[in-house]
Short mmCIF file of C-alpha atoms in Angstrom, two decimals:
data_model
loop_
_atom_site.label_atom_id
_atom_site.label_comp_id
_atom_site.label_asym_id
_atom_site.label_seq_id
_atom_site.Cartn_x
_atom_site.Cartn_y
_atom_site.Cartn_z
CA MET A 1 17.67 24.70 -1.89
CA ASN A 2 16.64 21.17 -2.83
CA ILE A 3 18.03 19.61 -6.00
CA LEU A 4 15.62 16.71 -6.46
CA TYR A 5 16.22 13.68 -8.61
CA HIS A 6 13.39 12.84 -11.04
CA PRO A 7 13.45 9.13 -11.89
CA LEU A 8 10.46 9.19 -14.29
CA LYS A 9 10.28 10.97 -17.64
CA CYS A 10 7.63 11.33 -20.32
CA SER A 11 8.92 10.15 -23.69
CA GLY A 12 6.60 12.57 -25.49
CA CYS A 13 7.13 15.91 -23.77
CA ALA A 14 10.30 15.24 -21.71
CA GLN A 15 8.48 16.22 -18.48
CA GLU A 16 10.17 14.65 -15.46
CA PHE A 17 8.54 13.40 -12.26
CA ALA A 18 9.83 12.93 -8.71
CA PHE A 19 8.46 10.58 -6.07
CA PRO A 20 7.17 12.19 -2.85
CA SER A 21 8.92 11.73 0.48
CA LYS A 22 9.61 8.11 1.32
CA ALA A 23 9.88 8.60 5.11
CA ARG A 24 6.82 6.65 6.27
CA ALA A 25 6.09 4.38 9.19
CA TYR A 26 3.22 2.85 11.15
CA THR A 27 2.52 3.76 14.75
CA ASP A 28 -0.31 3.56 17.28
CA LEU A 29 0.50 7.08 18.46
CA PRO A 30 -1.15 9.52 19.07
CA HIS A 31 -4.04 7.28 20.13
CA ALA A 32 -2.12 5.04 22.52
CA ALA A 33 -3.88 6.44 25.61
CA GLY A 34 -0.67 6.60 27.63
CA ARG A 35 0.30 2.96 27.10
CA SER A 36 4.00 2.12 27.33
CA THR A 37 3.68 -0.45 24.53
CA THR A 38 3.68 2.13 21.78
CA HIS A 39 5.65 1.10 18.73
CA PHE A 40 6.89 2.56 15.44
CA SER A 41 7.17 0.12 12.53
CA GLN A 42 8.71 0.47 9.11
CA MET A 43 6.26 0.63 6.21
CA LEU A 44 6.85 -1.57 3.17
CA LEU A 45 6.28 0.53 0.05
CA LEU A 46 5.40 -0.02 -3.60
CA PRO A 47 6.20 2.57 -6.29
CA VAL A 48 3.03 3.45 -8.20
CA TRP A 49 1.65 5.96 -10.68
CA CYS A 50 -1.36 7.76 -9.22
CA HIS A 51 -3.91 8.90 -11.80
CA GLN A 52 -5.46 11.25 -9.24
CA CYS A 53 -2.14 12.95 -8.39
CA GLU A 54 -1.05 12.63 -12.04
CA GLY A 55 2.40 11.54 -10.96
CA PRO A 56 4.48 8.93 -9.13
CA SER A 57 3.62 8.06 -5.56
CA TRP A 58 3.85 5.26 -3.00
CA ALA A 59 1.35 2.64 -1.87
CA GLU A 60 1.58 0.18 0.99
CA ARG A 61 2.93 -3.24 0.20
CA ILE A 62 0.64 -5.57 2.15
CA PRO A 63 2.12 -9.09 2.17
CA ALA A 64 -0.32 -12.00 2.14
CA ALA A 65 -0.48 -14.33 5.15
CA ARG A 66 1.39 -16.96 3.11
CA GLU A 67 4.26 -14.51 2.47
CA PHE A 68 4.50 -13.80 6.20
CA ALA A 69 4.58 -17.54 6.96
CA LEU A 70 7.34 -18.18 4.42
CA ALA A 71 9.37 -15.21 5.67
CA ALA A 72 8.95 -16.36 9.28
CA GLY A 73 10.44 -19.72 8.38
CA LEU A 74 13.37 -18.14 6.55
CA ARG A 75 13.99 -15.71 9.42
CA ARG A 76 14.53 -18.68 11.74
CA MET A 77 17.46 -19.86 9.62
CA PRO A 78 20.90 -18.98 11.01
CA GLY A 79 23.16 -16.21 9.78
CA ARG A 80 23.04 -15.19 6.16
CA ALA A 81 21.52 -18.44 4.93
CA ARG A 82 18.09 -16.84 4.99
CA HIS A 83 19.17 -14.31 2.33
CA GLU A 84 20.93 -16.64 -0.10
CA GLY A 85 19.46 -15.86 -3.53
CA ILE A 86 16.33 -14.31 -2.03
CA ALA A 87 15.27 -10.67 -2.30
CA ASP A 88 12.47 -10.09 0.19
CA ASP A 89 11.92 -6.91 2.20
CA LEU A 90 10.29 -8.97 4.98
CA LEU A 91 13.71 -10.49 5.69
CA ASP A 92 15.29 -7.06 6.20
CA LEU A 93 13.01 -6.01 9.07
CA ASP A 94 14.00 -6.27 12.69
CA ASP A 95 12.04 -8.73 14.83
CA ALA A 96 9.78 -6.11 16.45
CA ASP A 97 8.78 -4.61 13.10
CA PHE A 98 8.13 -8.03 11.57
CA ALA A 99 5.94 -9.05 14.51
CA TRP A 100 3.97 -5.77 14.38
CA LEU A 101 3.40 -5.99 10.63
CA TYR A 102 2.28 -9.61 10.91
CA GLN A 103 -0.15 -8.78 13.70
CA HIS A 104 -1.74 -5.86 11.86
CA LEU A 105 -1.40 -6.68 8.15
CA ALA A 106 -1.55 -10.44 7.68
CA GLU A 107 -5.35 -10.50 7.53
CA ARG A 108 -5.90 -7.14 5.83
CA HIS A 109 -7.84 -7.32 2.59
CA ALA A 110 -8.30 -3.60 1.83
CA PRO A 111 -6.94 -2.59 -1.59
CA PRO A 112 -3.74 -0.53 -1.64
CA PHE A 113 -4.14 3.18 -2.31
CA CYS A 114 -2.01 6.23 -3.00
CA LEU A 115 -0.49 7.34 0.30
CA GLU A 116 -0.55 10.96 -0.88
CA CYS A 117 -4.21 11.37 -1.83
CA GLY A 118 -5.95 8.10 -0.89
CA SER A 119 -7.02 7.24 -4.43
CA THR A 120 -7.19 3.60 -5.56
CA ARG A 121 -6.66 4.69 -9.19
CA ILE A 122 -3.03 3.58 -9.15
CA ALA A 123 -0.79 1.51 -11.41
CA PRO A 124 2.27 -0.34 -10.07
CA ILE A 125 5.62 0.76 -11.51
CA ASP A 126 8.09 -2.00 -12.33
CA THR A 127 11.44 -0.44 -11.44
CA THR A 128 13.32 -3.32 -13.11
CA GLN A 129 12.12 -2.14 -16.53
CA ARG A 130 12.74 1.12 -18.41
CA ASP A 131 9.22 1.04 -19.88
CA THR A 132 6.86 1.36 -16.91
CA GLY A 133 3.72 0.54 -18.87
CA VAL A 134 2.27 3.85 -17.67
CA LEU A 135 1.02 6.39 -20.21
CA HIS A 136 1.10 10.16 -19.79
CA GLU A 137 -2.55 11.00 -20.46
CA ALA A 138 -1.87 14.75 -20.62
CA ARG A 139 0.51 14.19 -23.55
CA TRP A 140 -1.46 11.95 -25.88
CA ASP A 141 -0.70 8.77 -23.93
CA SER A 142 3.06 9.01 -24.37
CA PRO A 143 4.92 6.25 -22.48
CA ILE A 144 6.44 7.12 -19.10
CA LEU A 145 10.01 5.85 -18.75
CA PHE A 146 11.85 4.87 -15.56
CA LEU A 147 15.35 6.36 -15.47
CA GLY A 148 16.52 4.73 -12.22
CA PHE A 149 16.75 5.86 -8.59
CA SER A 150 19.72 7.85 -7.38
CA ILE A 151 21.75 6.60 -4.43
CA GLY A 152 19.53 7.04 -1.40
CA SER A 153 16.59 7.92 -3.69
CA GLY A 154 16.48 11.40 -2.22
CA GLY A 155 18.49 13.57 -4.56
CA LEU A 156 20.99 16.19 -3.48
CA ARG A 157 19.87 18.64 -0.80
CA THR A 158 21.83 21.76 0.07
CA GLY A 159 21.15 24.71 2.35
CA ARG A 160 17.88 24.88 4.22
CA GLY A 161 15.50 21.97 3.70
CA LEU A 162 12.08 20.88 4.92
CA TYR A 163 11.64 17.16 5.53
CA THR A 164 8.55 15.22 6.55
CA ASP A 165 8.13 11.91 8.33
CA ARG A 166 4.59 10.61 7.92
CA PHE A 167 3.10 8.18 10.40
CA HIS A 168 0.18 5.95 9.47
CA ASP A 169 -2.27 3.85 11.45
CA ALA A 170 -2.77 0.14 10.85
CA THR A 171 -5.33 0.85 8.10
CA GLY A 172 -2.78 2.88 6.13
CA GLN A 173 -4.40 6.25 6.83
CA ILE A 174 -2.15 9.18 7.78
CA ALA A 175 -2.26 9.59 11.56
CA TRP A 176 0.10 12.55 11.86
CA THR A 177 3.22 14.10 10.35
CA ARG A 178 6.48 15.32 11.84
CA MET A 179 8.08 18.20 9.96
CA HIS A 180 11.78 19.08 10.23
CA ALA A 181 13.36 22.29 8.99
CA SER A 182 17.14 21.97 8.99
CA GLU A 183 20.00 24.20 7.95
CA TYR A 184 23.65 23.64 8.76
CA PHE A 185 23.89 23.24 12.55
CA TYR A 186 20.27 23.54 13.64
CA CYS A 187 17.16 21.45 13.25
CA LEU A 188 13.63 22.59 14.07
CA SER A 189 10.85 20.06 14.46
CA THR A 190 7.12 20.08 15.06
CA VAL A 191 4.16 17.76 14.57
CA VAL A 192 0.95 18.34 12.64
CA GLU A 193 -2.24 16.33 12.75
CA VAL A 194 -5.71 16.86 11.35
CA ARG A 195 -8.26 14.54 12.94
CA HIS A 196 -10.38 12.59 10.46
CA ASP A 197 -13.55 13.97 12.05
CA ASP A 198 -12.42 17.58 11.60
CA PRO A 199 -14.92 19.32 9.27
CA PHE A 200 -11.97 20.97 7.49
CA HIS A 201 -9.96 17.73 7.19
CA ALA A 202 -9.74 17.74 3.38
CA VAL A 203 -8.57 21.33 2.96
CA LEU A 204 -6.14 21.17 5.89
CA THR A 205 -4.52 17.96 4.66
CA SER A 206 -4.13 19.53 1.21
CA ILE A 207 -2.43 22.53 2.88
CA ILE A 208 -0.05 20.20 4.75
CA ARG A 209 0.72 18.48 1.46
CA LEU A 210 1.55 21.86 -0.13
CA ILE A 211 3.94 22.64 2.75
CA ALA A 212 5.62 19.23 2.46
CA ASN A 213 6.08 19.78 -1.28
CA GLY A 214 7.75 23.17 -0.81
CA CYS A 215 4.75 25.34 -1.73
CA SER A 216 4.59 27.31 1.53
CA GLU A 217 3.31 30.56 -0.01
CA ARG A 218 0.29 28.81 -1.52
CA ALA A 219 -0.25 26.92 1.73
CA ILE A 220 -0.25 30.05 3.88
CA ALA A 221 -2.63 31.82 1.49
CA ALA A 222 -5.03 28.86 1.70
CA LEU A 223 -4.65 28.77 5.48
CA ALA A 224 -5.44 32.47 6.05
CA PRO A 225 -9.27 32.33 5.86
CA LEU A 226 -9.36 29.34 8.22
CA VAL A 227 -7.14 31.18 10.71
CA ASP A 228 -9.43 34.23 10.45
CA ALA A 229 -12.37 31.91 11.19
CA GLN A 230 -10.55 30.60 14.30
CA VAL A 231 -10.50 26.99 13.09
CA PRO A 232 -8.48 25.22 15.84
CA ALA A 233 -6.34 23.01 13.60
CA ALA A 234 -5.58 25.97 11.31
CA LEU A 235 -4.42 28.10 14.25
CA GLY A 236 -2.25 25.21 15.42
CA LEU A 237 -0.81 24.67 11.95
CA LEU A 238 0.14 28.34 11.58
CA GLY A 239 1.72 28.21 15.03
CA ALA A 240 3.69 25.14 13.94
CA LEU A 241 4.92 27.01 10.86
CA HIS A 242 6.22 29.80 13.12
CA VAL A 243 8.06 27.14 15.14
CA LEU A 244 9.69 25.90 11.92
CA GLY A 245 10.18 29.30 10.31
CA GLU A 246 8.61 27.83 7.18
CA GLY A 247 7.10 30.58 5.03
CA VAL A 248 6.74 32.80 8.11
CA ALA A 249 9.10 34.15 10.77
CA HIS A 250 10.75 31.64 13.10
CA SER A 251 9.30 33.11 16.26
CA GLY A 252 8.24 31.72 19.60
CA THR A 253 6.55 35.07 20.23
CA ALA A 254 4.25 34.47 17.23
CA ALA A 255 3.90 30.71 17.74
CA ALA A 256 2.91 30.64 21.42
CA PRO A 257 -0.39 32.61 21.23
CA LEU A 258 -1.50 30.73 18.12
CA LEU A 259 -0.78 27.36 19.73
CA GLY A 260 -2.38 28.52 22.97
CA SER A 261 -5.57 29.58 21.17
CA ALA A 262 -5.74 26.27 19.31
CA LYS A 263 -5.21 24.35 22.56
CA ALA A 264 -7.99 26.33 24.25
CA LEU A 265 -10.28 25.28 21.39
CA GLY A 266 -9.43 21.61 21.96
CA ASP A 267 -6.56 20.93 19.54
CA ALA A 268 -4.37 18.26 21.18
CA CYS A 269 -1.61 18.56 18.57
CA ALA A 270 -1.25 22.27 19.31
CA ALA A 271 -1.07 21.46 23.03
CA HIS A 272 1.85 19.09 22.37
CA ASN A 273 3.67 21.66 20.22
CA LEU A 274 3.16 24.38 22.84
CA ALA A 275 4.60 22.07 25.51
CA SER A 276 7.59 21.34 23.26
CA LEU A 277 8.09 25.06 22.71
CA TYR A 278 8.45 25.67 26.44
CA ALA A 279 10.53 22.51 26.88
CA THR A 280 13.30 23.94 24.72
CA GLY A 281 12.62 27.66 24.34
CA ALA A 282 12.50 29.66 21.12
CA PRO A 283 13.15 33.25 20.05
CA GLY A 284 10.97 35.33 22.36
CA VAL A 285 10.02 32.38 24.58
CA ALA A 286 12.26 31.37 27.48
CA GLN A 287 12.66 27.72 28.40
CA ASP A 288 10.20 26.85 31.19
CA ILE A 289 10.43 23.19 32.22
CA PRO A 290 7.64 23.25 34.88
CA ARG A 291 5.25 24.82 32.39
CA ALA A 292 6.29 22.37 29.69
CA ARG A 293 5.62 19.45 32.03
CA GLN A 294 2.16 20.80 32.83
CA LEU A 295 1.39 21.35 29.15
CA PHE A 296 2.59 17.86 28.18
CA GLY A 297 0.21 16.52 30.81
CA ASP A 298 -2.59 18.56 29.24
CA ALA A 299 -1.68 17.32 25.77
CA LEU A 300 -1.64 13.68 26.87
CA ALA A 301 -5.02 14.10 28.58
CA MET A 302 -6.37 15.53 25.31
CA GLY A 303 -5.02 12.58 23.27
CA GLY A 304 -1.97 14.38 21.91
CA GLN A 305 0.81 11.81 22.38
CA TYR A 306 3.46 11.95 19.66
CA GLU A 307 6.48 10.58 21.51
CA PRO A 308 7.16 7.32 23.40
CA ASP A 309 6.40 7.52 27.11
CA ASP A 310 10.05 7.83 28.21
CA VAL A 311 10.43 11.18 26.40
CA TYR A 312 7.85 12.75 28.69
CA ALA A 313 9.51 11.28 31.77
CA GLN A 314 12.78 13.22 31.27
CA ASP A 315 13.86 15.69 33.92
CA ASN A 316 14.87 18.41 31.46
CA TYR A 317 13.73 17.20 28.00
CA ALA A 318 17.36 17.08 26.90
CA SER A 319 16.51 14.88 23.90
CA MET A 320 14.44 17.73 22.47
CA THR A 321 17.09 20.42 22.90
CA GLY A 322 17.96 21.96 19.57
CA TYR A 323 14.77 20.94 17.84
CA PHE A 324 12.75 24.05 18.59
CA TYR A 325 15.36 26.67 19.45
CA ARG A 326 17.48 28.34 16.79
CA PRO A 327 19.96 31.01 17.93
CA ALA A 328 19.27 34.41 16.35
#
């Protein structure tokens, strides 16, 4: 059960609104082509109201080149002097993240967009003011009020929960998503990706969004006709859901053939998830390290790299243990 905190409220109808997941980062995976210079970088975020989503969302904060230059000068100052009286998220980054963001964002001129749906019909939300300046169009333009973020901005979560980490490329587009299902002492994890050139990209990304927002029944219903049509990414996504036990049985027996079929049809993400399944084992699937190593090689050759190089170099994939296997 998730008890979410809703920091926005309509003054006319008392409807409350929650921000989507904030766990977002940049990375050059899965298109790093086996390079060892792969990097994950924190994303700077702006709270916005998205008129397409009809609710709060996040957009990239893209600092101007002048902001980067000023922050670089302040970062060279010793100790805490750089922070005296200054609130700047560029000063809170580690050196590697700052360098990556400067390299990829300093000269970007693309307008910010909603990171949920891609729309540019967004309005910034000033979280220092109660009145956001945003109007609830569905309720006769009643003002939307900001109530304040809770500690951690995530609300209270109890019992089983599904969490998503979303990874973006340097243009801000979603590259892939890691989903975690956790409950008490176990954590299951899998990755999902829909290539931008996939003819079913729009519907599959909307299905992933439904899953991330806790609407698994609707997602599985929407997924069914694509699975029946043997769409590779849909087969892989259903296999991933069986790995997580999200809306379907947590079953390696069910996941393996779905992932195998998707891999055979060219889905690199499914190849990676199948390799991970054998790296750790799952109900109905025994751990098989040699097979996992072979499958990771296949996934990498297909462009399915979702971990830094050193993960694949392990002797027994110990760092993955516990992420795919849940005792019965």
